[in-house]
mmCIF file of C-alpha atoms in Angstrom:
data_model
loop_
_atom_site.group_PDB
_atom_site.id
_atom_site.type_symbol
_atom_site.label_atom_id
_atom_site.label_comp_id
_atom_site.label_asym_id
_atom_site.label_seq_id
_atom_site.Cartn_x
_atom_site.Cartn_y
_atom_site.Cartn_z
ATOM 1 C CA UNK A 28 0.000 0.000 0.000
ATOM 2 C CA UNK A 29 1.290 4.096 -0.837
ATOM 3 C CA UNK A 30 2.710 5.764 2.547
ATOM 4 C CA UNK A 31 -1.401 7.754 2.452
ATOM 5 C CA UNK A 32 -3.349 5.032 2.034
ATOM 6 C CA UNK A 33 -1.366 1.973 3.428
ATOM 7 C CA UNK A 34 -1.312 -0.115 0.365
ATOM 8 C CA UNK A 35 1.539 -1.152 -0.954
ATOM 9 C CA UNK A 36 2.937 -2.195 2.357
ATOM 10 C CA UNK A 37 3.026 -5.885 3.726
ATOM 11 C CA UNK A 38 0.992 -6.200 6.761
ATOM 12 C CA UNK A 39 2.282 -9.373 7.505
ATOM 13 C CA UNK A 40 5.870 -8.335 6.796
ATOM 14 C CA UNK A 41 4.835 -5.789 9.815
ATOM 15 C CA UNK A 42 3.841 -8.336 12.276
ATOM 16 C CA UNK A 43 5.558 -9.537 15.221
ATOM 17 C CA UNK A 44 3.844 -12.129 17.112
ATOM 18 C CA UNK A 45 0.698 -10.686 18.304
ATOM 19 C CA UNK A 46 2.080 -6.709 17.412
ATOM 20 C CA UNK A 47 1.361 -4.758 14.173
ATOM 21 C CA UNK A 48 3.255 -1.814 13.976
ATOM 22 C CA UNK A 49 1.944 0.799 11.348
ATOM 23 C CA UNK A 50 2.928 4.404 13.092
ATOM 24 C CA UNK A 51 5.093 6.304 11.206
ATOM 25 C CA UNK A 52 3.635 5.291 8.080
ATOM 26 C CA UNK A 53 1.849 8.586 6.761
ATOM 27 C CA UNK A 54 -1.350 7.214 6.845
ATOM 28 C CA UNK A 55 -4.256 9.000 6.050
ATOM 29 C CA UNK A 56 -7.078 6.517 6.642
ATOM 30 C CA UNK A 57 -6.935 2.828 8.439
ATOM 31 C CA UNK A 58 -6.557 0.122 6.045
ATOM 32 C CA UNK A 59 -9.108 -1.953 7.606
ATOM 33 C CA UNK A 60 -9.834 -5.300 4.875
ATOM 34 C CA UNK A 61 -6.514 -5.792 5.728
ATOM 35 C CA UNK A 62 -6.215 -5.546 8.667
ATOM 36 C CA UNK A 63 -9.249 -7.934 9.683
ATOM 37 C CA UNK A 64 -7.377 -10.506 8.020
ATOM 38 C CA UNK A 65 -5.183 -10.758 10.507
ATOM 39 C CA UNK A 66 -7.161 -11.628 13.880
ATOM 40 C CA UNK A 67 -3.767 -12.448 15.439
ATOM 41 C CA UNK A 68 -2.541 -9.243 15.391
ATOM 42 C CA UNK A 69 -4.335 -7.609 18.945
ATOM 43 C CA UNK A 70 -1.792 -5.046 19.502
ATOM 44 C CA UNK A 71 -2.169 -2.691 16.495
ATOM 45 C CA UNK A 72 -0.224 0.739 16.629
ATOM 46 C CA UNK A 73 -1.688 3.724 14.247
ATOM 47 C CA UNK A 74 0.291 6.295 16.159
ATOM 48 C CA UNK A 75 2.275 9.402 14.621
ATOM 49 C CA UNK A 76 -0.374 9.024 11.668
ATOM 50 C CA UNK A 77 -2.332 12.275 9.757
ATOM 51 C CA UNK A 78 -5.601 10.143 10.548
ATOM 52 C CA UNK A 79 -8.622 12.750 10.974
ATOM 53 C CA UNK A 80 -11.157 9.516 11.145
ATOM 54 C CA UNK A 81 -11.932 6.069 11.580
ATOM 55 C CA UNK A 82 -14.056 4.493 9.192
ATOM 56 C CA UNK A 83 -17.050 2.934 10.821
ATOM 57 C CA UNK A 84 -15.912 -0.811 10.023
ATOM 58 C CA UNK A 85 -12.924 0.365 11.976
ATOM 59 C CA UNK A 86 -15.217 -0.883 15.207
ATOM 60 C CA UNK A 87 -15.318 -5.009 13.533
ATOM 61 C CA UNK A 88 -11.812 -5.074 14.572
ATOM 62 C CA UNK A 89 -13.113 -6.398 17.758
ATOM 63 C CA UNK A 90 -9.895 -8.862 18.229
ATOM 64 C CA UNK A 91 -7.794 -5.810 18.942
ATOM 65 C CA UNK A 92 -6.798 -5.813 22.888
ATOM 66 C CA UNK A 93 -4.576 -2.470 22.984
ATOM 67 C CA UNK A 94 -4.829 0.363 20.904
ATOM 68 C CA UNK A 95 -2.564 3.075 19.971
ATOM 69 C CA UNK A 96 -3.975 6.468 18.203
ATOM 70 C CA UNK A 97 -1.633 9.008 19.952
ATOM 71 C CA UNK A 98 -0.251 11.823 18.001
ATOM 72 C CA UNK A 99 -3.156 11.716 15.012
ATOM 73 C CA UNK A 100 -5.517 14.487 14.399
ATOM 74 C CA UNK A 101 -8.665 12.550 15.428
ATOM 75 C CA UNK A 102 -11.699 15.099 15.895
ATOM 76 C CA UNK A 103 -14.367 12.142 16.818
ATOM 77 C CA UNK A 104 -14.517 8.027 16.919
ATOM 78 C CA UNK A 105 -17.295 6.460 15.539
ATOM 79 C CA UNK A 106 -20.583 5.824 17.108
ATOM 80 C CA UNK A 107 -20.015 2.410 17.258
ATOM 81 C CA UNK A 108 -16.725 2.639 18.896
ATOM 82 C CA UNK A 109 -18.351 0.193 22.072
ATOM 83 C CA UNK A 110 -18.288 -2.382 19.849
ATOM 84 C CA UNK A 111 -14.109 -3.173 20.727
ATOM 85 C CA UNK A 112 -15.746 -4.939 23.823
ATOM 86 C CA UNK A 113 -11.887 -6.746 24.223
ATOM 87 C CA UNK A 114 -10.376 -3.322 24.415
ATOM 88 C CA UNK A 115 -8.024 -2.865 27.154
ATOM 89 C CA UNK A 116 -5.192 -0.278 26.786
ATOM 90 C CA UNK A 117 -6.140 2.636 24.391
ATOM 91 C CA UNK A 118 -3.831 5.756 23.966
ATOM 92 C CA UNK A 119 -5.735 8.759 22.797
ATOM 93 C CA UNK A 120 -2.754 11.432 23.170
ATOM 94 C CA UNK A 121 -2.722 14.307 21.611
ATOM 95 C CA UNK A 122 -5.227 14.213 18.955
ATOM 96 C CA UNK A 123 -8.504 17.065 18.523
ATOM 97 C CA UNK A 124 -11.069 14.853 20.326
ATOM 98 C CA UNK A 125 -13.610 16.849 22.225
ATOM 99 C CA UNK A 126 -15.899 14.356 23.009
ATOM 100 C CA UNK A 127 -16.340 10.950 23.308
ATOM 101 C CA UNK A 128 -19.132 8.571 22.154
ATOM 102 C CA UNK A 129 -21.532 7.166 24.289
ATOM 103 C CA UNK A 130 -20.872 3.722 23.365
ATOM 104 C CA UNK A 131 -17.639 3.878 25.091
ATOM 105 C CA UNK A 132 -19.393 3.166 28.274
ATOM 106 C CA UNK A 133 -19.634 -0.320 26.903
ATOM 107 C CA UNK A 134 -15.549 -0.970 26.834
ATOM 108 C CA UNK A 135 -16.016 -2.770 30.169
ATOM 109 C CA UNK A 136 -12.302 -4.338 29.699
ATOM 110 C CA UNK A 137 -10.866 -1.436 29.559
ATOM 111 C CA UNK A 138 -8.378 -1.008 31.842
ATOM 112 C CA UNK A 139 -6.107 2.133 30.858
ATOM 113 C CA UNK A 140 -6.444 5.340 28.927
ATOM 114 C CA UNK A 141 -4.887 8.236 28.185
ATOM 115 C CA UNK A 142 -6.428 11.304 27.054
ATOM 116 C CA UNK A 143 -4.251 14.276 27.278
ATOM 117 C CA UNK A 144 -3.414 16.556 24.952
ATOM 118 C CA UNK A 145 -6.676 16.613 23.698
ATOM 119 C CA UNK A 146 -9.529 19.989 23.586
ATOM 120 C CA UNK A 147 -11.849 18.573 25.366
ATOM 121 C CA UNK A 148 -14.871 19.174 26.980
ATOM 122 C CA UNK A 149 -14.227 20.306 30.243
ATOM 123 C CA UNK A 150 -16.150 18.217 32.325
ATOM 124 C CA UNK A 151 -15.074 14.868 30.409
ATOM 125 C CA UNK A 152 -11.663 16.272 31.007
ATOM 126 C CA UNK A 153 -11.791 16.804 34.827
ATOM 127 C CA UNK A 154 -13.467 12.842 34.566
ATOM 128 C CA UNK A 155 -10.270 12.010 33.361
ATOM 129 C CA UNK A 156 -7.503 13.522 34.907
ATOM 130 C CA UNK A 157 -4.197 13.130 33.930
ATOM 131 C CA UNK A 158 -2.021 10.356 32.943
ATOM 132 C CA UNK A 159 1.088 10.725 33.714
ATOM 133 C CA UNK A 160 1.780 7.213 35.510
ATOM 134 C CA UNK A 161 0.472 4.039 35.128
ATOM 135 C CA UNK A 162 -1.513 4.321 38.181
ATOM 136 C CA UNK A 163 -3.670 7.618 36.624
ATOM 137 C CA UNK A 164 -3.880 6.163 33.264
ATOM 138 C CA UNK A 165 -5.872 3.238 34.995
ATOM 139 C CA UNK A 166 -7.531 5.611 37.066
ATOM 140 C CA UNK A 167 -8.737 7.505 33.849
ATOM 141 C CA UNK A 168 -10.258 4.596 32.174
ATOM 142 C CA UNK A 169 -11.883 3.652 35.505
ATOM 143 C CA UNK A 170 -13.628 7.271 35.710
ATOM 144 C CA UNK A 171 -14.244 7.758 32.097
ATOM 145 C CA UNK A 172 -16.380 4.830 31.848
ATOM 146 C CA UNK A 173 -17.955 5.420 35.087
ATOM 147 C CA UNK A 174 -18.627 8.891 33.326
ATOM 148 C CA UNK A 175 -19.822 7.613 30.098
ATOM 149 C CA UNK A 176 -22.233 5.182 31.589
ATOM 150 C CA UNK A 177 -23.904 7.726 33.901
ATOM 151 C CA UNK A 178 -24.554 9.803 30.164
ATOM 152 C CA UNK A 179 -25.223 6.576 28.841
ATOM 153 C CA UNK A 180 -27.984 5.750 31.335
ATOM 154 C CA UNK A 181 -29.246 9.392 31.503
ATOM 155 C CA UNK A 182 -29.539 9.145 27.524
ATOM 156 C CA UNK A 183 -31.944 6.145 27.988
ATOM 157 C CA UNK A 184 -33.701 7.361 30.892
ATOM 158 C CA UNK A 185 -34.323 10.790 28.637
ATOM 159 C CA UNK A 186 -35.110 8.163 25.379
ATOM 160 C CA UNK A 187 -37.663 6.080 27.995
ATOM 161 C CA UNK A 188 -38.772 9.272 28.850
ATOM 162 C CA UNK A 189 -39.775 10.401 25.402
ATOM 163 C CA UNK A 190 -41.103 7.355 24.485
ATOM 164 C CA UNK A 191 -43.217 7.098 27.071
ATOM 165 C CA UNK A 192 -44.280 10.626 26.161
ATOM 166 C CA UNK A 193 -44.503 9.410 22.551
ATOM 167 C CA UNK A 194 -46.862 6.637 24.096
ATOM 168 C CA UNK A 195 -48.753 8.754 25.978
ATOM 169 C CA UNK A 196 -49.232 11.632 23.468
ATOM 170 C CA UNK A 197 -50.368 8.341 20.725
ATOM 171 C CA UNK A 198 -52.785 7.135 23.670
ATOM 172 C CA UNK A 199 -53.820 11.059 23.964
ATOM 173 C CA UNK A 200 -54.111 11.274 19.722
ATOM 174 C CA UNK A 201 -56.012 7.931 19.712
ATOM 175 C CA UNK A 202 -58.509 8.894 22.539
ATOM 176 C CA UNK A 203 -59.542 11.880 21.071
ATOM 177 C CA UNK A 204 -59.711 10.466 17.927
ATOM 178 C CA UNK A 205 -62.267 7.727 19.132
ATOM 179 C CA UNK A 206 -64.131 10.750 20.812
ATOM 180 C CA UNK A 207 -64.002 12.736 17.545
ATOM 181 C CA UNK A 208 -65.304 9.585 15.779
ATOM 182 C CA UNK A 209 -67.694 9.148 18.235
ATOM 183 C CA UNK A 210 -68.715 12.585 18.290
ATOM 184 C CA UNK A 211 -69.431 11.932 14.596
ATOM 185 C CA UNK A 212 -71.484 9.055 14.801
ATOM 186 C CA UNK A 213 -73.616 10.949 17.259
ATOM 187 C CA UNK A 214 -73.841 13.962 14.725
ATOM 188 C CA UNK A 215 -74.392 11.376 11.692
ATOM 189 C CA UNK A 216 -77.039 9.436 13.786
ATOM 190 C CA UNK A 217 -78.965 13.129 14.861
ATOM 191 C CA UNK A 218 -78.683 14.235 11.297
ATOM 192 C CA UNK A 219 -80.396 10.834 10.514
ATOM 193 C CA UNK A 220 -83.418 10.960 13.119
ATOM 194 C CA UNK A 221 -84.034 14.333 11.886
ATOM 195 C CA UNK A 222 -84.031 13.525 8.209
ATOM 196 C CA UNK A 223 -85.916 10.510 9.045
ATOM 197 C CA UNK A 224 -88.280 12.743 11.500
ATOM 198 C CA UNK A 225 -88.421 15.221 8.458
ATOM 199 C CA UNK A 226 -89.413 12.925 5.545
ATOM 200 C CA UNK A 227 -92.076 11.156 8.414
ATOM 201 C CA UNK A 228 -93.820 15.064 8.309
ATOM 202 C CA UNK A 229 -93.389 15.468 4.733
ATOM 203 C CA UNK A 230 -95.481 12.305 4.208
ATOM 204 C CA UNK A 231 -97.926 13.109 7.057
ATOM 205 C CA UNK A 232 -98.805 16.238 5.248
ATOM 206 C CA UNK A 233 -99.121 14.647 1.843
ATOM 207 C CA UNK A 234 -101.330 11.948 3.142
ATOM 208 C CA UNK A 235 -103.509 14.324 4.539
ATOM 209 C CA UNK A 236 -103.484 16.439 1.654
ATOM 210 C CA UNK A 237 -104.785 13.672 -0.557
ATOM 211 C CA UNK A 238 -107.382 12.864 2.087
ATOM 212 C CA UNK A 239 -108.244 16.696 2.010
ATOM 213 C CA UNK A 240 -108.743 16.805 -1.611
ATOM 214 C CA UNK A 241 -110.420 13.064 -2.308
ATOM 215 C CA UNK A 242 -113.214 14.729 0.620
ATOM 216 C CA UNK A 243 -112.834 17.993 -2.015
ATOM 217 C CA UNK A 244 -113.870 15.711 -4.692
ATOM 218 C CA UNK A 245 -116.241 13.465 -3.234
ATOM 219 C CA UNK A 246 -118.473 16.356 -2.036
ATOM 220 C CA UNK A 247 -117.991 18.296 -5.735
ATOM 221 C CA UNK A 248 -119.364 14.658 -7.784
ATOM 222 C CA UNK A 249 -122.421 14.573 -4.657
ATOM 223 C CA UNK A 250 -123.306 18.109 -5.482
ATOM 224 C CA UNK A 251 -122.882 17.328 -9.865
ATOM 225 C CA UNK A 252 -125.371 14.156 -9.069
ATOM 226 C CA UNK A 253 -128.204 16.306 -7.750
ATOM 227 C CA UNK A 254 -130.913 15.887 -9.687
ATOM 228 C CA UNK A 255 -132.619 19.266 -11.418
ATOM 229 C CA UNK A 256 -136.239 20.422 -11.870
ATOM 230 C CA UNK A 257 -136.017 19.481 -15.721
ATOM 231 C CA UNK A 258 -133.818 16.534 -15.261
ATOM 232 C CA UNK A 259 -134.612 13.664 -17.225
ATOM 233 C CA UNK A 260 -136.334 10.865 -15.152
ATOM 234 C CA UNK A 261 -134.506 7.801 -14.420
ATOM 235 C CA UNK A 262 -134.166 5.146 -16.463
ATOM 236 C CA UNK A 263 -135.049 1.779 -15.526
ATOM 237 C CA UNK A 264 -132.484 -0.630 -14.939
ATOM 238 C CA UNK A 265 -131.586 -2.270 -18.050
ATOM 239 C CA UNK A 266 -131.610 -5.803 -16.280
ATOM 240 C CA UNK A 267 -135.214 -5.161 -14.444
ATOM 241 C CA UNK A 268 -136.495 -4.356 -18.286
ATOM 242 C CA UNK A 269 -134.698 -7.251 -19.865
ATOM 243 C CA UNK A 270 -136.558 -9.544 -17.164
ATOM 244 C CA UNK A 271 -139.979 -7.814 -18.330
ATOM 245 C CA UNK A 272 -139.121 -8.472 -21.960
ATOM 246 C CA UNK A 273 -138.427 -12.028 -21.354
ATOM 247 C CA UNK A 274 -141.684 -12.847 -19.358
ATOM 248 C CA UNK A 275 -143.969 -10.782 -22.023
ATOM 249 C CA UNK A 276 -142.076 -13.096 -24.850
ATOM 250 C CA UNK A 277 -143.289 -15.880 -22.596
ATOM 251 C CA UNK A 278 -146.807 -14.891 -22.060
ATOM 252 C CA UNK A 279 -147.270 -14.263 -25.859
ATOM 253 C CA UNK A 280 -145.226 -17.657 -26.988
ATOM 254 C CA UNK A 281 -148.294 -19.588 -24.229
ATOM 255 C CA UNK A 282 -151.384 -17.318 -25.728
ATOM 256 C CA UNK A 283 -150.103 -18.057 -29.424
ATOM 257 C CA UNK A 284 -150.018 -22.114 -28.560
ATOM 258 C CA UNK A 285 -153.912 -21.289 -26.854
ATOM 259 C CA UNK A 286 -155.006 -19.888 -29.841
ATOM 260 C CA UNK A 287 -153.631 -22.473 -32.225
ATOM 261 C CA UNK A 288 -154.781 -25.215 -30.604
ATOM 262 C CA UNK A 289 -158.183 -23.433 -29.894
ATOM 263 C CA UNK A 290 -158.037 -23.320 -33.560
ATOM 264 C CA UNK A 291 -157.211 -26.566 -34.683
ATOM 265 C CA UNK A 292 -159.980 -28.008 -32.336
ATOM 266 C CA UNK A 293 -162.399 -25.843 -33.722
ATOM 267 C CA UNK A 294 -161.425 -26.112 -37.436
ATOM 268 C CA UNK A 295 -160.189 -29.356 -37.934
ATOM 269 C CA UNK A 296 -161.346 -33.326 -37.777
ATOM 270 C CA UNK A 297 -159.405 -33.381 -34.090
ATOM 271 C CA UNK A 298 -162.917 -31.481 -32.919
ATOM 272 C CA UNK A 299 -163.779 -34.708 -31.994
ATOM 273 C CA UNK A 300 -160.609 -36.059 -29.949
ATOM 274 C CA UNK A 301 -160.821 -35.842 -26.610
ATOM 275 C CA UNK A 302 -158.374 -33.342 -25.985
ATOM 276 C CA UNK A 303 -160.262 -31.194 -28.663
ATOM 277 C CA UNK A 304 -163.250 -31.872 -26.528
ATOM 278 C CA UNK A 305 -162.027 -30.813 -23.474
ATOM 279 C CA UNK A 306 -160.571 -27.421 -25.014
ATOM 280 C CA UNK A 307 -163.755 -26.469 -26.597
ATOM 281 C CA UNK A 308 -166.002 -27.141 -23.480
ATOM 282 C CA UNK A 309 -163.130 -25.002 -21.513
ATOM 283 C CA UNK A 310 -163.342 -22.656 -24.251
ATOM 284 C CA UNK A 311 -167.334 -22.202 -24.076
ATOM 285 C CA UNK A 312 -167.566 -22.302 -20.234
ATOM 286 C CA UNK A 313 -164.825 -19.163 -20.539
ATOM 287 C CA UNK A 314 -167.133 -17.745 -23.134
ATOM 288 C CA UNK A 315 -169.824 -17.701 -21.282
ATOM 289 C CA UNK A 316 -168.237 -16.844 -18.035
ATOM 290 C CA UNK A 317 -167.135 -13.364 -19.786
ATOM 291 C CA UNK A 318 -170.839 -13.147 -21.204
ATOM 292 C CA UNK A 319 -172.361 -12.865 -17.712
ATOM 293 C CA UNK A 320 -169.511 -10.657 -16.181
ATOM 294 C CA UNK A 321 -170.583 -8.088 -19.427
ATOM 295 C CA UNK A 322 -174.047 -9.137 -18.363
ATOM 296 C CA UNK A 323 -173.377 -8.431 -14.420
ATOM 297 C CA UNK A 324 -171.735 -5.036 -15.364
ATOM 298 C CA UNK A 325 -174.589 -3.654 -17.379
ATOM 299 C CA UNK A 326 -176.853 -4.564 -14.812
ATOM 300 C CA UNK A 327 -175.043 -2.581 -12.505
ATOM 301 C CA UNK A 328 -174.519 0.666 -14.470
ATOM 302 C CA UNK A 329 -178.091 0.702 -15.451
ATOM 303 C CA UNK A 330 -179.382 0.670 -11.690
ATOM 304 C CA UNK A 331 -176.982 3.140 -10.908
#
């Protein structure tokens, strides 16, 4: 790897036992493919670098056990930085680090550190302290952590804290949404009754409108049927003078057979059949009968 990327150079060639030696080496970013090909090498030192940052793959080096970054121009580490849980030494000299992330807190093997020579913030650097012996490096990496995991927890206590407000604000949204949608049904099921209520009037008054008017035109047709001084008179039913017709047709039909067979007993040889007999002695006994009524009448109208 070139001297600015760190290609061109043999990794391996670098190794010694467990070491990997790259300061001095102009680097400008962390050659880490390479790198993660070699699990064996824990110890890896990046110091005396121009490395402003680590890439965020940087943290899947998670074989490395000590750590050397001193003398770079670091600004920030990644987010993900916790994830070197194996971490145990890690020099941070003299770099532009103001901050630290709050996965740090989770480097619980860490057992020294050494941040001086670095802007930071003030609090986070009265955490840390100096490190000027072994005994004050360790002390650093005890209190930083200690410090990070108090921010750590306060973080998730101020995340809880906001979900639960997100909860309760949802719960809040969703309760006055049901009321708003109940609320609505009430309005929709008002509106209904009254449109309902409404159309029940409308056809109250238009049934009693018809009844109005069919009483309008019931009393108009009595008053038309009234019958008038020069009216015509009524006409017989036509069934009552059918009837009449019928009977009349029946009375003539019986007189016409009376006459014929008065007739034929009179005029022809049955005269002397016994039937014939008993027609013409009916017929002179009715004869006579009408003779004497005439006779009875006269009487009467003379002594009168």
């Amino acid at each position: 790897m070139s001297r600015g990327s760190g290609k061109g150079l043999s990794l391996k060639d670098k190794l010694d036992g467990n070491e990997l030696d790259l300061s001095l080496c102009d680097l400008n970013e962390v050659p880490v493919r390479e790198l993660a090909a070699l699990p064996k090498a824990t110890i890896l030192d990046l110091s005396c670098n121009n490395l402003i940052s680590l890439p965020s793959d940087f943290c899947s080096l998670m074989h490395l056990v000590k750590l050397d970054l001193s003398k770079n121009r670091l600004q920030q580490l990644p987010l993900d930085f916790g994830r070197l849980i194996n971490l145990q030494h890690l020099d941070l000299l003299n770099n532009r680090l103001v901050t630290l992330p709050v996965s740090f807190a989770q480097l619980k093997n860490l057992k020294w550190l050494d941040l001086k020579d670095n802007p930071l913030d003030p609090v986070l650097a009265k955490v840390a302290g100096d490190c000027l012996d072994e005994k004050q490096c360790k002390q650093a990496a005890v209190k930083v952590l200690q410090h990070m995991k108090a921010i750590q927890s306060e973080q998730d206590r101020q995340r809880q804290q906001k979900l639960q407000a997100e909860r309760e604000m949802e719960k809040k949204r969703e309760a006055e949404q049901r009321a708003k949608e109940a609320q609505e049904r009430e309005l929709r099921k008002r509106e209904k009754a009254e449109e309902k209520e409404r159309r029940r009037r409308e056809y109250d008054a238009q049934k009693a409108a018809k009844q109005e008017m069919e009483k309008k035109t019931k009393k108009e047709t009595v008053h038309t049927r009234k019958p008038a001084s020069n009216a015509r008179p009524p006409q017989r039913p036509r069934h009552k003078l059918s009837w009449s017709r019928s009977v009349l047709r029946v009375l003539l039909f019986v007189l016409f057979c009376i006459l014929c067979t008065l007739a034929a007993c009179k005029l022809t040889e049955l005269q002397h059949q016994p039937l014939c007999v008993s027609v013409n002695t009916l017929y002179e006994d009715v004869v006579a009968a009408l003779q004497n009524h005439k006779t009875l009448q006269n009487m009467l109208q003379h002594n009168s």
